[in-house]
Structures are given as C-alpha cells and as structure tokens.
Amino acid sequence: MEIQSLASGSSGNAYIIKNRGRSLLLDAGLSGRRIFACLKAAAVDPAEITGILLSHEHNDHISGAGILSRRLQIPLYLTAGTWLGSREKLGPIPEDRINLISPGTAFTVNDLEIWPLPASHDAIEPVNYLFNTGLSRGAVITDTGCVSEGVLRTLAACAALVLEANHDEEMLRSGPYPRSLKARVAGVKGHLSNRQAARLLLELAGGGRVNRVHLGHLSVVNNSQEIALATVTAHLAAAGMEGEPIYHNLTALPRHWPGPVLQVK
Ligand SMILES: [Zn+2]
Ligand SMILES: [Zn+2]
C-alpha cells in the first residue's frame, strides 16, 4: 500500500491511498481542476480511483468532492454527521453513491480493511482513517486536537503514518490570529501541534512498529516544513532515537503540491 498527499494544509487536503493498482481518494478539499492537476503531477490515473473517503465537512476537505464524485462516477464514504454537514456543499449526488460509515466499524474497499477512527475536532462527526492490507497498516491522522488512548493503541500497529503537525505552539501564541481562533486551534477540538505530534510519535515509537512518518496539515501562518521537522527530530533525538528508522524516515508535506510516496510496509 502507498499513501501520497496531493495537497496538505488549510488551503486544501487530498491523499491517494493506493493498493493493488486501485486507489481511493481521502478527502478532496481542492477545486476539481486542482485535484486533476495534482493527480497528473503525481502520475495517478483518475480511472484507478474507485471512491472518495471524507474525514469531516470542513471546506479544506470536501470542496472538490462532489465534482470528483460526479465526474468519475464514484461513491463517497462518510459518517452521517459529515453527510449532514456537507450535503448542501457537495451538490447533487445519487443516493446509491453515498455510503454512510461509523467510527469504530470497519468496511472493505479495494481489498483494504478501512477503520474510521473518531477524531477530536470542531466538526459534527469527524473521523481519521486507518488502512489494513492484511500485511501492513497505515493511517492518516489530521484535524484532531488530541488523540485518545484507544486510538493511540490502534495506531501502534501501523508501519507508517501521515500525522498532523499543524502549528508551532509559540508561533501560534505570539502570532496574528485573533484570540478566539488561537484558542480554537490549540484546543482539544482543534489541531495537533508540532510538539503534540512529537510526543505522540515518541509514545508510538516505543512499540517499534512505526517506521515512516509524513507530517501534514501544516499551518501557513504558524508553522513551516523546517520548523515542524526540527521540532519533531529534536524530541526524537532527546529521547536517544537517532538510530531508529523513524528518525530517518521523517518528512514534512508540502501544502500545494504532491508530496513523496509513503510506503506502508
Ligand atoms: Zn483541515
Ligand atoms: Zn477541519
């Protein structure tokens, strides 16, 4: 299985989850035109995409989902809450292309067992997704203000992760956002900071299974690829993990164009 970001951040999110020659789109938060351009740049044939998974109803995750579903004639997978929050913005979708899913209940598409995991975010019924080929597992964890013990235990079985590193805590504190937005971003229903991502990886690394991580959903105002990477590597180094695979297989994803392929094995 391979996971590739087409775009990652508050200006738009979309990931390709590829398994055995078929792909799923996870979120489609860019215009249809941008998504097709990113697919071309990433050398992904749109014809291999068999469905679109949505994490939650915020625009940066769904703005192109209706167009893509209509254009490629492919189904959507989303929670009832996300459907409620997004149906007007998605436009007309035939009922038989809407698949309602529940946090904690697995389903199978493209030979992948897919687990929607509850996220902690200011949306109606947000989820993150874990993918299991039967041989290896990977997950995309973004738009969550914290990660529960239960989800953490589930993630410990993953070989590779896209993990949110939204903001540098000090940059957010001293930056230009209004106070209410600062509180929202830093809150338990906001976004994971660089430091939270680092601490989460330290906990996961103890199990030794996670060996590749792409940091994603970076804030344009309160973070940079360099700062996110520096914060996480500093935490790993301080814990004596410079020799571990995870230390050397760490990347911060670009906001507007495809990132490198994350091999899940
Ligand atoms: Zn988002
Ligand atoms: Zn969001």
XYZ file of C-alpha atoms and ligand atoms in Angstrom:
267
model
C 0.000 0.000 0.000
C 1.106 3.535 -0.739
C -0.201 6.809 0.669
C 0.536 10.029 -1.180
C -0.510 13.542 -0.304
C -1.741 15.613 -3.252
C -2.058 18.694 -1.034
C -1.995 19.095 2.736
C -2.972 22.106 4.860
C -5.806 24.518 5.492
C -5.797 25.550 1.816
C -6.844 22.037 0.794
C -6.318 18.370 1.598
C -6.344 15.258 -0.556
C -4.495 11.957 -0.243
C -4.258 8.972 -2.555
C -4.396 5.542 -0.909
C -3.157 3.026 -3.462
C -3.411 -0.735 -3.090
C -3.029 -3.398 -5.801
C -3.426 -0.973 -8.703
C -6.569 0.712 -7.384
C -6.806 3.934 -5.432
C -9.042 5.769 -3.035
C -9.090 9.495 -2.573
C -9.069 10.512 1.086
C -10.607 13.986 1.219
C -10.979 16.230 -1.807
C -10.583 19.746 -0.449
C -9.386 21.464 -3.602
C -11.191 22.515 -6.773
C -11.825 19.738 -9.283
C -9.334 21.368 -11.631
C -6.608 21.477 -8.940
C -7.182 17.859 -7.977
C -6.862 16.701 -11.584
C -3.675 18.774 -11.929
C -2.257 17.221 -8.737
C -3.209 13.715 -9.894
C -1.356 14.358 -13.143
C 1.685 15.700 -11.264
C 1.647 12.598 -9.061
C 1.227 10.319 -12.129
C -2.038 8.901 -10.763
C -4.583 7.837 -13.410
C -8.014 9.168 -12.310
C -9.544 5.967 -13.745
C -7.926 3.935 -10.960
C -9.786 5.904 -8.245
C -12.749 3.850 -7.031
C -14.135 6.046 -4.237
C -13.729 9.103 -2.021
C -13.428 8.907 1.767
C -14.268 12.079 3.658
C -12.903 12.863 7.126
C -15.211 15.783 8.012
C -17.225 18.588 6.448
C -14.725 21.482 6.577
C -14.192 23.080 3.167
C -10.491 22.270 3.035
C -11.519 18.577 2.960
C -14.635 18.492 0.759
C -14.685 21.417 -1.685
C -13.974 19.223 -4.737
C -15.615 16.004 -3.518
C -18.996 16.494 -5.220
C -17.403 17.427 -8.540
C -14.997 14.472 -8.405
C -17.750 12.032 -7.469
C -19.883 13.205 -10.405
C -17.021 13.414 -12.890
C -15.538 9.998 -12.081
C -18.897 8.426 -11.141
C -17.507 7.101 -7.884
C -19.077 6.707 -4.422
C -18.460 8.719 -1.277
C -17.764 7.187 2.146
C -18.559 9.441 5.101
C -20.179 9.480 8.534
C -23.823 10.507 8.914
C -22.658 13.678 10.688
C -20.286 14.596 7.871
C -23.050 13.924 5.323
C -25.357 16.211 7.283
C -22.708 18.943 7.381
C -21.652 18.655 3.752
C -24.614 17.612 1.600
C -25.549 21.129 0.526
C -21.976 21.979 -0.411
C -21.428 18.681 -2.248
C -24.282 19.286 -4.678
C -26.405 16.520 -6.189
C -25.023 13.001 -5.600
C -27.128 9.927 -6.440
C -28.254 8.238 -3.253
C -26.674 4.923 -4.173
C -23.261 6.617 -4.241
C -23.498 7.697 -0.592
C -22.035 5.148 1.820
C -22.560 6.047 5.456
C -19.864 4.719 7.769
C -19.459 4.700 11.565
C -16.419 5.423 13.741
C -15.052 2.111 15.019
C -16.800 -0.059 12.394
C -14.537 -1.390 9.646
C -15.503 -1.735 5.993
C -13.646 -3.057 2.945
C -12.846 -1.312 -0.351
C -10.090 -2.189 -2.855
C -9.019 -5.189 -0.722
C -8.333 -2.762 2.114
C -9.883 -3.071 5.531
C -10.660 0.511 6.479
C -11.182 1.625 10.068
C -12.736 5.060 10.659
C -11.283 6.305 13.954
C -13.042 9.012 15.984
C -11.276 12.379 15.747
C -11.494 15.268 18.219
C -12.301 18.274 16.047
C -14.887 21.033 15.802
C -16.951 19.221 13.176
C -20.156 17.173 13.513
C -18.792 13.614 13.347
C -15.136 13.751 12.255
C -13.007 10.656 11.677
C -9.497 9.711 10.655
C -8.821 6.540 8.688
C -6.620 3.505 9.269
C -5.954 1.144 6.340
C -5.071 -2.527 6.730
C -3.866 -4.645 3.784
C -3.711 -7.743 5.965
C 0.085 -7.494 5.906
C 0.615 -3.897 6.983
C -1.269 -0.909 8.305
C -1.071 2.808 7.707
C -3.175 5.766 8.853
C -3.803 9.422 8.103
C -4.334 11.408 11.312
C -5.118 15.115 10.878
C -7.660 17.653 12.104
C -7.735 16.400 15.652
C -6.918 18.382 18.785
C -5.881 15.297 20.713
C -5.549 11.547 20.255
C -7.356 9.266 22.692
C -5.691 6.327 24.453
C -7.803 3.946 22.380
C -6.783 5.493 19.057
C -3.147 5.599 20.205
C -3.221 1.871 20.910
C -4.731 1.262 17.464
C -2.044 3.376 15.789
C 0.712 1.382 17.488
C 0.061 -1.396 14.939
C 0.776 0.952 11.997
C 4.009 0.845 9.973
C 3.530 4.320 8.501
C 1.540 7.440 9.288
C 0.577 10.786 7.922
C 0.414 12.755 11.153
C -0.787 16.284 11.704
C 1.831 18.813 12.843
C -0.330 21.897 12.422
C 1.435 24.611 14.322
C 4.388 25.659 16.395
C 2.862 26.439 19.788
C 4.916 29.611 20.337
C 4.254 30.935 16.821
C 0.525 30.412 17.366
C 0.639 32.123 20.779
C 2.542 35.195 19.557
C 1.099 35.249 16.012
C -1.579 37.351 14.291
C -4.651 35.127 14.817
C -7.482 36.626 16.913
C -7.649 35.227 20.429
C -10.734 33.086 19.718
C -9.084 31.418 16.725
C -5.894 30.779 18.718
C -7.978 29.050 21.384
C -9.830 27.021 18.756
C -6.663 25.815 17.001
C -4.877 24.949 20.273
C -7.981 23.394 21.901
C -8.881 19.708 22.246
C -11.171 20.056 19.231
C -8.573 21.884 17.133
C -5.329 20.690 15.588
C -2.232 18.804 16.787
C 0.828 20.997 17.312
C 4.383 20.038 16.354
C 5.082 19.204 19.995
C 1.960 17.045 20.323
C 2.912 15.188 17.127
C 6.417 14.634 18.507
C 5.148 13.296 21.822
C 2.696 11.022 20.077
C 5.476 9.608 17.905
C 7.625 9.037 20.991
C 4.839 7.007 22.553
C 4.290 5.040 19.347
C 7.998 4.528 18.719
C 8.238 2.628 21.987
C 6.367 -0.207 20.240
C 8.897 -0.101 17.382
C 6.336 -0.656 14.619
C 6.017 2.853 13.144
C 8.950 3.385 10.795
C 7.865 6.117 8.356
C 6.031 9.366 9.066
C 4.905 12.272 6.924
C 3.957 15.382 8.910
C 0.915 17.079 7.410
C -1.738 19.806 7.591
C 0.926 22.422 8.429
C -0.359 25.948 9.101
C 0.761 28.577 6.601
C 0.881 31.246 9.338
C 2.084 29.339 12.400
C 4.480 26.732 11.013
C 6.877 25.755 8.246
C 8.181 22.425 6.961
C 11.585 23.231 8.504
C 10.183 24.124 11.935
C 7.858 21.094 12.083
C 10.692 18.734 11.153
C 13.138 20.398 13.546
C 10.722 20.161 16.479
C 9.910 16.502 15.929
C 13.510 15.419 15.274
C 14.671 17.341 18.379
C 12.176 15.406 20.524
C 13.238 12.087 18.992
C 16.936 12.944 19.438
C 16.383 13.969 23.054
C 14.892 10.523 23.632
C 18.008 8.881 22.120
C 16.260 7.763 18.947
C 18.728 8.994 16.291
C 19.434 5.380 15.341
C 15.782 4.448 14.805
C 14.210 4.192 11.298
C 11.518 6.688 12.253
C 14.178 9.392 12.816
C 15.487 8.984 9.257
C 12.144 8.470 7.501
C 10.511 11.698 8.556
C 9.218 14.263 6.039
C 7.022 17.365 6.261
C 4.450 17.521 3.452
C 4.159 20.481 1.079
C 0.916 22.437 1.153
C 0.055 22.941 -2.511
C 1.562 20.077 -4.456
C 2.051 16.303 -4.165
C 4.410 15.015 -1.513
C 6.601 11.909 -1.720
C 5.001 8.463 -1.727
C 4.668 6.979 1.766
C 5.375 3.269 1.505
C 3.397 1.300 4.063
C 5.221 -1.962 4.762
Zn -8.384 20.696 7.730
Zn -11.037 20.646 9.927
